[in-house]
mmCIF file of N, CA and C in Angstrom:
data_model
loop_
_atom_site.group_PDB
_atom_site.id
_atom_site.type_symbol
_atom_site.label_atom_id
_atom_site.label_comp_id
_atom_site.label_asym_id
_atom_site.label_seq_id
_atom_site.Cartn_x
_atom_site.Cartn_y
_atom_site.Cartn_z
ATOM 1 N N UNK Z 1 83.594 70.160 -29.857
ATOM 2 C CA UNK Z 1 82.361 70.101 -29.102
ATOM 3 C C UNK Z 1 81.530 68.902 -29.584
ATOM 4 N N UNK Z 2 81.040 68.109 -28.660
ATOM 5 C CA UNK Z 2 80.242 66.937 -28.983
ATOM 6 C C UNK Z 2 78.837 67.353 -29.391
ATOM 7 N N UNK Z 3 78.393 66.846 -30.533
ATOM 8 C CA UNK Z 3 77.076 67.192 -31.073
ATOM 9 C C UNK Z 3 76.057 66.116 -30.683
ATOM 10 N N UNK Z 4 74.978 66.572 -30.044
ATOM 11 C CA UNK Z 4 73.894 65.704 -29.600
ATOM 12 C C UNK Z 4 72.633 66.077 -30.376
ATOM 13 N N UNK Z 5 71.883 65.082 -30.849
ATOM 14 C CA UNK Z 5 70.572 65.330 -31.430
ATOM 15 C C UNK Z 5 69.521 64.935 -30.407
ATOM 16 N N UNK Z 6 68.667 65.865 -30.056
ATOM 17 C CA UNK Z 6 67.574 65.638 -29.114
ATOM 18 C C UNK Z 6 66.277 65.597 -29.910
ATOM 19 N N UNK Z 7 65.629 64.440 -29.953
ATOM 20 C CA UNK Z 7 64.384 64.268 -30.691
ATOM 21 C C UNK Z 7 63.255 64.288 -29.673
ATOM 22 N N UNK Z 8 62.524 65.395 -29.643
ATOM 23 C CA UNK Z 8 61.505 65.633 -28.604
ATOM 24 C C UNK Z 8 60.472 66.618 -29.138
ATOM 25 N N UNK Z 9 59.190 66.340 -28.911
ATOM 26 C CA UNK Z 9 58.136 67.216 -29.422
ATOM 27 C C UNK Z 9 57.576 68.189 -28.393
ATOM 28 N N UNK Z 10 57.952 68.065 -27.142
ATOM 29 C CA UNK Z 10 57.428 68.947 -26.102
ATOM 30 C C UNK Z 10 58.381 70.127 -25.911
ATOM 31 N N UNK Z 11 57.953 71.353 -26.245
ATOM 32 C CA UNK Z 11 58.849 72.519 -26.171
ATOM 33 C C UNK Z 11 59.470 72.750 -24.793
ATOM 34 N N UNK Z 12 58.726 72.516 -23.730
ATOM 35 C CA UNK Z 12 59.271 72.703 -22.387
ATOM 36 C C UNK Z 12 60.418 71.755 -22.101
ATOM 37 N N UNK Z 13 60.272 70.496 -22.518
ATOM 38 C CA UNK Z 13 61.347 69.516 -22.336
ATOM 39 C C UNK Z 13 62.568 69.893 -23.164
ATOM 40 N N UNK Z 14 62.321 70.339 -24.392
ATOM 41 C CA UNK Z 14 63.427 70.749 -25.270
ATOM 42 C C UNK Z 14 64.207 71.886 -24.625
ATOM 43 N N UNK Z 15 63.493 72.905 -24.174
ATOM 44 C CA UNK Z 15 64.162 74.059 -23.571
ATOM 45 C C UNK Z 15 64.969 73.651 -22.345
ATOM 46 N N UNK Z 16 64.338 72.907 -21.446
ATOM 47 C CA UNK Z 16 64.982 72.554 -20.178
ATOM 48 C C UNK Z 16 66.243 71.704 -20.399
ATOM 49 N N UNK Z 17 66.100 70.603 -21.117
ATOM 50 C CA UNK Z 17 67.242 69.703 -21.250
ATOM 51 C C UNK Z 17 68.319 70.267 -22.180
ATOM 52 N N UNK Z 18 67.920 70.879 -23.280
ATOM 53 C CA UNK Z 18 68.950 71.400 -24.180
ATOM 54 C C UNK Z 18 69.741 72.523 -23.510
ATOM 55 N N UNK Z 19 69.071 73.346 -22.707
ATOM 56 C CA UNK Z 19 69.785 74.408 -21.980
ATOM 57 C C UNK Z 19 70.810 73.811 -21.020
ATOM 58 N N UNK Z 20 70.410 72.783 -20.319
ATOM 59 C CA UNK Z 20 71.313 72.159 -19.349
ATOM 60 C C UNK Z 20 72.493 71.490 -20.050
ATOM 61 N N UNK Z 21 72.241 70.847 -21.177
ATOM 62 C CA UNK Z 21 73.323 70.189 -21.914
ATOM 63 C C UNK Z 21 74.279 71.202 -22.529
ATOM 64 N N UNK Z 22 73.739 72.308 -23.026
ATOM 65 C CA UNK Z 22 74.600 73.358 -23.583
ATOM 66 C C UNK Z 22 75.524 73.929 -22.514
ATOM 67 N N UNK Z 23 75.002 74.100 -21.300
ATOM 68 C CA UNK Z 23 75.848 74.590 -20.200
ATOM 69 C C UNK Z 23 76.954 73.594 -19.847
ATOM 70 N N UNK Z 24 76.735 72.328 -20.162
ATOM 71 C CA UNK Z 24 77.753 71.300 -19.916
ATOM 72 C C UNK Z 24 78.730 71.173 -21.084
ATOM 73 N N UNK Z 25 78.556 72.012 -22.122
ATOM 74 C CA UNK Z 25 79.507 72.039 -23.226
ATOM 75 C C UNK Z 25 79.108 71.254 -24.458
ATOM 76 N N UNK Z 26 77.884 70.760 -24.526
ATOM 77 C CA UNK Z 26 77.433 70.019 -25.696
ATOM 78 C C UNK Z 26 76.780 70.948 -26.708
ATOM 79 N N UNK Z 27 76.931 70.628 -27.971
ATOM 80 C CA UNK Z 27 76.157 71.277 -29.020
ATOM 81 C C UNK Z 27 74.881 70.459 -29.166
ATOM 82 N N UNK Z 28 73.728 71.101 -29.101
ATOM 83 C CA UNK Z 28 72.460 70.378 -29.134
ATOM 84 C C UNK Z 28 71.649 70.785 -30.361
ATOM 85 N N UNK Z 29 71.350 69.795 -31.179
ATOM 86 C CA UNK Z 29 70.442 69.957 -32.310
ATOM 87 C C UNK Z 29 69.098 69.395 -31.878
ATOM 88 N N UNK Z 30 68.004 69.902 -32.420
ATOM 89 C CA UNK Z 30 66.676 69.458 -32.010
ATOM 90 C C UNK Z 30 65.836 69.086 -33.227
ATOM 91 N N UNK Z 31 65.163 67.956 -33.126
ATOM 92 C CA UNK Z 31 64.152 67.536 -34.098
ATOM 93 C C UNK Z 31 62.858 67.310 -33.324
ATOM 94 N N UNK Z 32 61.730 67.727 -33.893
ATOM 95 C CA UNK Z 32 60.472 67.692 -33.152
ATOM 96 C C UNK Z 32 59.567 66.501 -33.485
ATOM 97 N N UNK Z 33 60.011 65.613 -34.356
ATOM 98 C CA UNK Z 33 59.279 64.365 -34.600
ATOM 99 C C UNK Z 33 60.262 63.317 -35.120
ATOM 100 N N UNK Z 34 59.810 62.074 -35.174
ATOM 101 C CA UNK Z 34 60.703 60.989 -35.576
ATOM 102 C C UNK Z 34 61.214 61.104 -36.993
ATOM 103 N N UNK Z 35 60.370 61.569 -37.896
ATOM 104 C CA UNK Z 35 60.796 61.721 -39.288
ATOM 105 C C UNK Z 35 61.911 62.751 -39.412
ATOM 106 N N UNK Z 36 61.742 63.893 -38.728
ATOM 107 C CA UNK Z 36 62.793 64.919 -38.734
ATOM 108 C C UNK Z 36 64.048 64.406 -38.026
ATOM 109 N N UNK Z 37 63.864 63.595 -36.999
ATOM 110 C CA UNK Z 37 65.009 63.017 -36.293
ATOM 111 C C UNK Z 37 65.854 62.139 -37.201
ATOM 112 N N UNK Z 38 65.189 61.334 -38.007
ATOM 113 C CA UNK Z 38 65.905 60.477 -38.959
ATOM 114 C C UNK Z 38 66.650 61.338 -39.975
ATOM 115 N N UNK Z 39 65.955 62.321 -40.542
ATOM 116 C CA UNK Z 39 66.575 63.194 -41.556
ATOM 117 C C UNK Z 39 67.756 63.965 -40.980
ATOM 118 N N UNK Z 40 67.600 64.505 -39.776
ATOM 119 C CA UNK Z 40 68.705 65.265 -39.172
ATOM 120 C C UNK Z 40 69.879 64.361 -38.826
ATOM 121 N N UNK Z 41 69.596 63.148 -38.391
ATOM 122 C CA UNK Z 41 70.679 62.204 -38.101
ATOM 123 C C UNK Z 41 71.478 61.924 -39.360
ATOM 124 N N UNK Z 42 70.788 61.666 -40.451
ATOM 125 C CA UNK Z 42 71.473 61.374 -41.713
ATOM 126 C C UNK Z 42 72.278 62.570 -42.207
ATOM 127 N N UNK Z 43 71.759 63.764 -42.010
ATOM 128 C CA UNK Z 43 72.438 64.973 -42.497
ATOM 129 C C UNK Z 43 73.578 65.422 -41.594
ATOM 130 N N UNK Z 44 73.392 65.316 -40.292
ATOM 131 C CA UNK Z 44 74.339 65.888 -39.325
ATOM 132 C C UNK Z 44 75.286 64.879 -38.677
ATOM 133 N N UNK Z 45 74.918 63.602 -38.688
ATOM 134 C CA UNK Z 45 75.702 62.535 -38.043
ATOM 135 C C UNK Z 45 76.166 62.947 -36.638
ATOM 136 N N UNK Z 46 75.213 63.144 -35.727
ATOM 137 C CA UNK Z 46 75.576 63.524 -34.358
ATOM 138 C C UNK Z 46 76.350 62.413 -33.662
ATOM 139 N N UNK Z 47 77.002 62.757 -32.577
ATOM 140 C CA UNK Z 47 77.749 61.765 -31.801
ATOM 141 C C UNK Z 47 76.830 60.874 -30.985
ATOM 142 N N UNK Z 48 75.637 61.390 -30.643
ATOM 143 C CA UNK Z 48 74.698 60.655 -29.800
ATOM 144 C C UNK Z 48 73.304 61.231 -30.016
ATOM 145 N N UNK Z 49 72.285 60.383 -29.848
ATOM 146 C CA UNK Z 49 70.893 60.805 -30.004
ATOM 147 C C UNK Z 49 70.152 60.561 -28.698
ATOM 148 N N UNK Z 50 69.383 61.559 -28.272
ATOM 149 C CA UNK Z 50 68.441 61.420 -27.163
ATOM 150 C C UNK Z 50 67.066 61.348 -27.813
ATOM 151 N N UNK Z 51 66.381 60.216 -27.658
ATOM 152 C CA UNK Z 51 65.156 59.948 -28.413
ATOM 153 C C UNK Z 51 63.949 59.793 -27.501
ATOM 154 N N UNK Z 52 63.018 60.742 -27.604
ATOM 155 C CA UNK Z 52 61.730 60.551 -26.960
ATOM 156 C C UNK Z 52 61.044 59.402 -27.700
ATOM 157 N N UNK Z 53 60.155 58.695 -27.040
ATOM 158 C CA UNK Z 53 59.518 57.552 -27.680
ATOM 159 C C UNK Z 53 58.153 57.876 -28.255
ATOM 160 N N UNK Z 54 57.410 58.704 -27.572
ATOM 161 C CA UNK Z 54 56.062 59.072 -28.036
ATOM 162 C C UNK Z 54 56.169 60.360 -28.845
ATOM 163 N N UNK Z 55 56.382 60.164 -30.142
ATOM 164 C CA UNK Z 55 56.598 61.286 -31.054
ATOM 165 C C UNK Z 55 55.549 61.292 -32.161
ATOM 166 N N UNK Z 56 55.252 62.476 -32.717
ATOM 167 C CA UNK Z 56 54.374 62.517 -33.882
ATOM 168 C C UNK Z 56 55.100 62.043 -35.140
ATOM 169 N N UNK Z 57 54.332 61.770 -36.164
ATOM 170 C CA UNK Z 57 54.746 61.338 -37.501
ATOM 171 C C UNK Z 57 55.333 59.926 -37.458
ATOM 172 N N UNK Z 58 56.509 59.758 -36.887
ATOM 173 C CA UNK Z 58 57.118 58.430 -36.683
ATOM 174 C C UNK Z 58 57.531 58.368 -35.215
ATOM 175 N N UNK Z 59 57.080 57.335 -34.496
ATOM 176 C CA UNK Z 59 57.426 57.262 -33.068
ATOM 177 C C UNK Z 59 58.903 56.924 -32.875
ATOM 178 N N UNK Z 60 59.368 57.081 -31.650
ATOM 179 C CA UNK Z 60 60.780 56.874 -31.345
ATOM 180 C C UNK Z 60 61.266 55.456 -31.555
ATOM 181 N N UNK Z 61 60.377 54.471 -31.338
ATOM 182 C CA UNK Z 61 60.772 53.078 -31.558
ATOM 183 C C UNK Z 61 61.067 52.841 -33.040
ATOM 184 N N UNK Z 62 60.171 53.310 -33.907
ATOM 185 C CA UNK Z 62 60.352 53.106 -35.342
ATOM 186 C C UNK Z 62 61.528 53.932 -35.867
ATOM 187 N N UNK Z 63 61.665 55.156 -35.398
ATOM 188 C CA UNK Z 63 62.803 55.978 -35.821
ATOM 189 C C UNK Z 63 64.117 55.287 -35.450
ATOM 190 N N UNK Z 64 64.178 54.730 -34.252
ATOM 191 C CA UNK Z 64 65.386 54.017 -33.825
ATOM 192 C C UNK Z 64 65.648 52.816 -34.711
ATOM 193 N N UNK Z 65 64.609 52.017 -34.980
ATOM 194 C CA UNK Z 65 64.789 50.841 -35.844
ATOM 195 C C UNK Z 65 65.367 51.253 -37.199
ATOM 196 N N UNK Z 66 64.822 52.307 -37.777
ATOM 197 C CA UNK Z 66 65.300 52.758 -39.096
ATOM 198 C C UNK Z 66 66.743 53.239 -39.039
ATOM 199 N N UNK Z 67 67.095 53.962 -37.995
ATOM 200 C CA UNK Z 67 68.474 54.447 -37.860
ATOM 201 C C UNK Z 67 69.451 53.300 -37.657
ATOM 202 N N UNK Z 68 69.041 52.288 -36.920
ATOM 203 C CA UNK Z 68 69.929 51.151 -36.658
ATOM 204 C C UNK Z 68 70.040 50.217 -37.857
ATOM 205 N N UNK Z 69 69.102 50.293 -38.791
ATOM 206 C CA UNK Z 69 69.186 49.494 -40.022
ATOM 207 C C UNK Z 69 70.103 50.122 -41.068
ATOM 208 N N UNK Z 70 70.355 51.421 -40.932
ATOM 209 C CA UNK Z 70 71.161 52.143 -41.908
ATOM 210 C C UNK Z 70 72.654 52.006 -41.601
ATOM 211 N N UNK Z 71 73.407 51.633 -42.592
ATOM 212 C CA UNK Z 71 74.864 51.515 -42.455
ATOM 213 C C UNK Z 71 75.487 52.833 -41.981
ATOM 214 N N UNK Z 72 74.942 53.955 -42.454
ATOM 215 C CA UNK Z 72 75.520 55.272 -42.152
ATOM 216 C C UNK Z 72 75.253 55.730 -40.723
ATOM 217 N N UNK Z 73 74.194 55.207 -40.082
ATOM 218 C CA UNK Z 73 73.811 55.731 -38.762
ATOM 219 C C UNK Z 73 73.750 54.681 -37.650
ATOM 220 N N UNK Z 74 73.920 53.432 -37.962
ATOM 221 C CA UNK Z 74 73.759 52.378 -36.933
ATOM 222 C C UNK Z 74 74.760 52.482 -35.785
ATOM 223 N N UNK Z 75 75.896 53.115 -36.028
ATOM 224 C CA UNK Z 75 76.931 53.238 -34.997
ATOM 225 C C UNK Z 75 76.629 54.327 -33.960
ATOM 226 N N UNK Z 76 75.646 55.186 -34.237
ATOM 227 C CA UNK Z 76 75.351 56.313 -33.337
ATOM 228 C C UNK Z 76 74.551 55.809 -32.140
ATOM 229 N N UNK Z 77 75.064 55.999 -30.928
ATOM 230 C CA UNK Z 77 74.318 55.547 -29.754
ATOM 231 C C UNK Z 77 73.030 56.346 -29.563
ATOM 232 N N UNK Z 78 71.995 55.641 -29.109
ATOM 233 C CA UNK Z 78 70.699 56.255 -28.874
ATOM 234 C C UNK Z 78 70.253 55.964 -27.446
ATOM 235 N N UNK Z 79 69.938 57.025 -26.721
ATOM 236 C CA UNK Z 79 69.364 56.882 -25.382
ATOM 237 C C UNK Z 79 67.894 57.267 -25.476
ATOM 238 N N UNK Z 80 67.023 56.325 -25.140
ATOM 239 C CA UNK Z 80 65.588 56.594 -25.128
ATOM 240 C C UNK Z 80 65.229 57.349 -23.859
ATOM 241 N N UNK Z 81 64.364 58.345 -24.012
ATOM 242 C CA UNK Z 81 63.859 59.119 -22.878
ATOM 243 C C UNK Z 81 62.335 59.006 -22.908
ATOM 244 N N UNK Z 82 61.742 58.527 -21.821
ATOM 245 C CA UNK Z 82 60.301 58.321 -21.846
ATOM 246 C C UNK Z 82 59.646 58.659 -20.522
ATOM 247 N N UNK Z 83 58.490 59.289 -20.585
ATOM 248 C CA UNK Z 83 57.689 59.546 -19.389
ATOM 249 C C UNK Z 83 56.838 58.323 -19.053
ATOM 250 N N UNK Z 84 56.756 57.394 -19.973
ATOM 251 C CA UNK Z 84 55.926 56.206 -19.791
ATOM 252 C C UNK Z 84 56.794 55.022 -19.396
ATOM 253 N N UNK Z 85 56.746 54.690 -18.125
ATOM 254 C CA UNK Z 85 57.568 53.588 -17.615
ATOM 255 C C UNK Z 85 56.681 52.383 -17.339
ATOM 256 N N UNK Z 86 56.011 51.925 -18.360
ATOM 257 C CA UNK Z 86 55.133 50.771 -18.229
ATOM 258 C C UNK Z 86 55.966 49.486 -18.269
ATOM 259 N N UNK Z 87 55.397 48.434 -17.711
ATOM 260 C CA UNK Z 87 56.071 47.140 -17.725
ATOM 261 C C UNK Z 87 56.384 46.756 -19.179
ATOM 262 N N UNK Z 88 57.605 46.390 -19.432
ATOM 263 C CA UNK Z 88 58.020 45.960 -20.757
ATOM 264 C C UNK Z 88 58.550 47.059 -21.652
ATOM 265 N N UNK Z 89 58.344 48.339 -21.272
ATOM 266 C CA UNK Z 89 58.809 49.439 -22.124
ATOM 267 C C UNK Z 89 60.322 49.429 -22.296
ATOM 268 N N UNK Z 90 61.055 49.176 -21.212
ATOM 269 C CA UNK Z 90 62.521 49.166 -21.307
ATOM 270 C C UNK Z 90 62.984 48.109 -22.311
ATOM 271 N N UNK Z 91 62.456 46.895 -22.184
ATOM 272 C CA UNK Z 91 62.884 45.818 -23.082
ATOM 273 C C UNK Z 91 62.461 46.105 -24.518
ATOM 274 N N UNK Z 92 61.246 46.601 -24.706
ATOM 275 C CA UNK Z 92 60.768 46.950 -26.045
ATOM 276 C C UNK Z 92 61.685 47.983 -26.690
ATOM 277 N N UNK Z 93 62.136 48.937 -25.875
ATOM 278 C CA UNK Z 93 63.010 50.001 -26.356
ATOM 279 C C UNK Z 93 64.393 49.462 -26.720
ATOM 280 N N UNK Z 94 64.942 48.610 -25.883
ATOM 281 C CA UNK Z 94 66.240 48.007 -26.186
ATOM 282 C C UNK Z 94 66.136 47.097 -27.411
ATOM 283 N N UNK Z 95 65.015 46.379 -27.538
ATOM 284 C CA UNK Z 95 64.807 45.521 -28.705
ATOM 285 C C UNK Z 95 64.733 46.335 -30.000
ATOM 286 N N UNK Z 96 64.240 47.573 -29.915
ATOM 287 C CA UNK Z 96 64.171 48.441 -31.101
ATOM 288 C C UNK Z 96 65.554 48.937 -31.519
ATOM 289 N N UNK Z 97 66.540 48.834 -30.609
ATOM 290 C CA UNK Z 97 67.905 49.236 -30.952
ATOM 291 C C UNK Z 97 68.493 50.333 -30.095
ATOM 292 N N UNK Z 98 67.717 50.852 -29.129
ATOM 293 C CA UNK Z 98 68.281 51.876 -28.248
ATOM 294 C C UNK Z 98 69.384 51.272 -27.387
ATOM 295 N N UNK Z 99 70.368 52.075 -27.076
ATOM 296 C CA UNK Z 99 71.506 51.621 -26.288
ATOM 297 C C UNK Z 99 71.279 51.789 -24.792
ATOM 298 N N UNK Z 100 70.336 52.651 -24.415
ATOM 299 C CA UNK Z 100 69.998 52.849 -23.004
ATOM 300 C C UNK Z 100 68.590 53.420 -22.942
ATOM 301 N N UNK Z 101 68.014 53.405 -21.743
ATOM 302 C CA UNK Z 101 66.629 53.835 -21.533
ATOM 303 C C UNK Z 101 66.549 54.548 -20.199
ATOM 304 N N UNK Z 102 66.102 55.793 -20.212
ATOM 305 C CA UNK Z 102 65.930 56.568 -18.986
ATOM 306 C C UNK Z 102 64.515 57.119 -18.945
ATOM 307 N N UNK Z 103 63.958 57.198 -17.742
ATOM 308 C CA UNK Z 103 62.611 57.717 -17.598
ATOM 309 C C UNK Z 103 62.638 59.196 -17.222
ATOM 310 N N UNK Z 104 61.571 59.881 -17.611
ATOM 311 C CA UNK Z 104 61.387 61.283 -17.265
ATOM 312 C C UNK Z 104 60.637 61.358 -15.948
ATOM 313 N N UNK Z 105 60.840 62.375 -15.145
ATOM 314 C CA UNK Z 105 61.757 63.484 -15.395
ATOM 315 C C UNK Z 105 63.214 63.006 -15.362
ATOM 316 N N UNK Z 106 64.007 63.616 -16.194
ATOM 317 C CA UNK Z 106 65.398 63.198 -16.375
ATOM 318 C C UNK Z 106 66.259 63.644 -15.198
ATOM 319 N N UNK Z 107 66.990 62.691 -14.665
ATOM 320 C CA UNK Z 107 68.015 62.973 -13.656
ATOM 321 C C UNK Z 107 69.276 63.324 -14.449
ATOM 322 N N UNK Z 108 69.682 64.586 -14.414
ATOM 323 C CA UNK Z 108 70.783 65.046 -15.257
ATOM 324 C C UNK Z 108 72.074 64.281 -14.990
ATOM 325 N N UNK Z 109 72.407 64.020 -13.744
ATOM 326 C CA UNK Z 109 73.645 63.293 -13.449
ATOM 327 C C UNK Z 109 73.619 61.889 -14.050
ATOM 328 N N UNK Z 110 72.476 61.238 -13.948
ATOM 329 C CA UNK Z 110 72.348 59.888 -14.513
ATOM 330 C C UNK Z 110 72.452 59.939 -16.037
ATOM 331 N N UNK Z 111 71.799 60.928 -16.648
ATOM 332 C CA UNK Z 111 71.877 61.078 -18.099
ATOM 333 C C UNK Z 111 73.312 61.349 -18.545
ATOM 334 N N UNK Z 112 73.987 62.257 -17.875
ATOM 335 C CA UNK Z 112 75.371 62.581 -18.244
ATOM 336 C C UNK Z 112 76.277 61.362 -18.108
ATOM 337 N N UNK Z 113 76.062 60.552 -17.082
ATOM 338 C CA UNK Z 113 76.857 59.334 -16.905
ATOM 339 C C UNK Z 113 76.588 58.348 -18.045
ATOM 340 N N UNK Z 114 75.327 58.198 -18.432
ATOM 341 C CA UNK Z 114 74.985 57.306 -19.538
ATOM 342 C C UNK Z 114 75.573 57.808 -20.852
ATOM 343 N N UNK Z 115 75.489 59.103 -21.076
ATOM 344 C CA UNK Z 115 76.057 59.693 -22.292
ATOM 345 C C UNK Z 115 77.563 59.477 -22.332
ATOM 346 N N UNK Z 116 78.239 59.737 -21.207
ATOM 347 C CA UNK Z 116 79.682 59.567 -21.163
ATOM 348 C C UNK Z 116 80.084 58.122 -21.461
ATOM 349 N N UNK Z 117 79.374 57.179 -20.863
ATOM 350 C CA UNK Z 117 79.683 55.768 -21.085
ATOM 351 C C UNK Z 117 79.524 55.388 -22.561
ATOM 352 N N UNK Z 118 78.471 55.859 -23.188
ATOM 353 C CA UNK Z 118 78.248 55.523 -24.609
ATOM 354 C C UNK Z 118 79.213 56.257 -25.527
ATOM 355 N N UNK Z 119 79.505 57.498 -25.224
ATOM 356 C CA UNK Z 119 80.426 58.264 -26.067
ATOM 357 C C UNK Z 119 81.860 57.749 -25.966
ATOM 358 N N UNK Z 120 82.209 57.232 -24.805
ATOM 359 C CA UNK Z 120 83.565 56.700 -24.615
ATOM 360 C C UNK Z 120 83.644 55.224 -24.934
ATOM 361 N N UNK Z 121 82.495 54.609 -25.237
ATOM 362 C CA UNK Z 121 82.491 53.192 -25.602
ATOM 363 C C UNK Z 121 82.661 52.251 -24.449
ATOM 364 N N UNK Z 122 82.354 52.705 -23.224
ATOM 365 C CA UNK Z 122 82.475 51.817 -22.055
ATOM 366 C C UNK Z 122 81.289 50.908 -21.941
#
């Protein structure tokens, strides 16, 4: 079973997306802020990370930068998920090290396609 880490502080988003991913056969771990996301990534080494950007303690951009600087975690693909689709956000997110960027509300088919492409290395 593929292990996904979902870093998200909004309980409703966590429930909705993690439930849908579990039904698709993924194991979903959850961290509620960027600091916990970094710690869980280092401890669990998930196959892929879904990273909200506006997080408490450490935001998603900084958490991504730190994960991509680490030899142990830089190989893990990160998909940024954001409700804020302001001009420049996509590029800022990719510059921080995210491998893809999707806006909320999440289109599950689009997310699954992005996850599949990153997990298979396409």
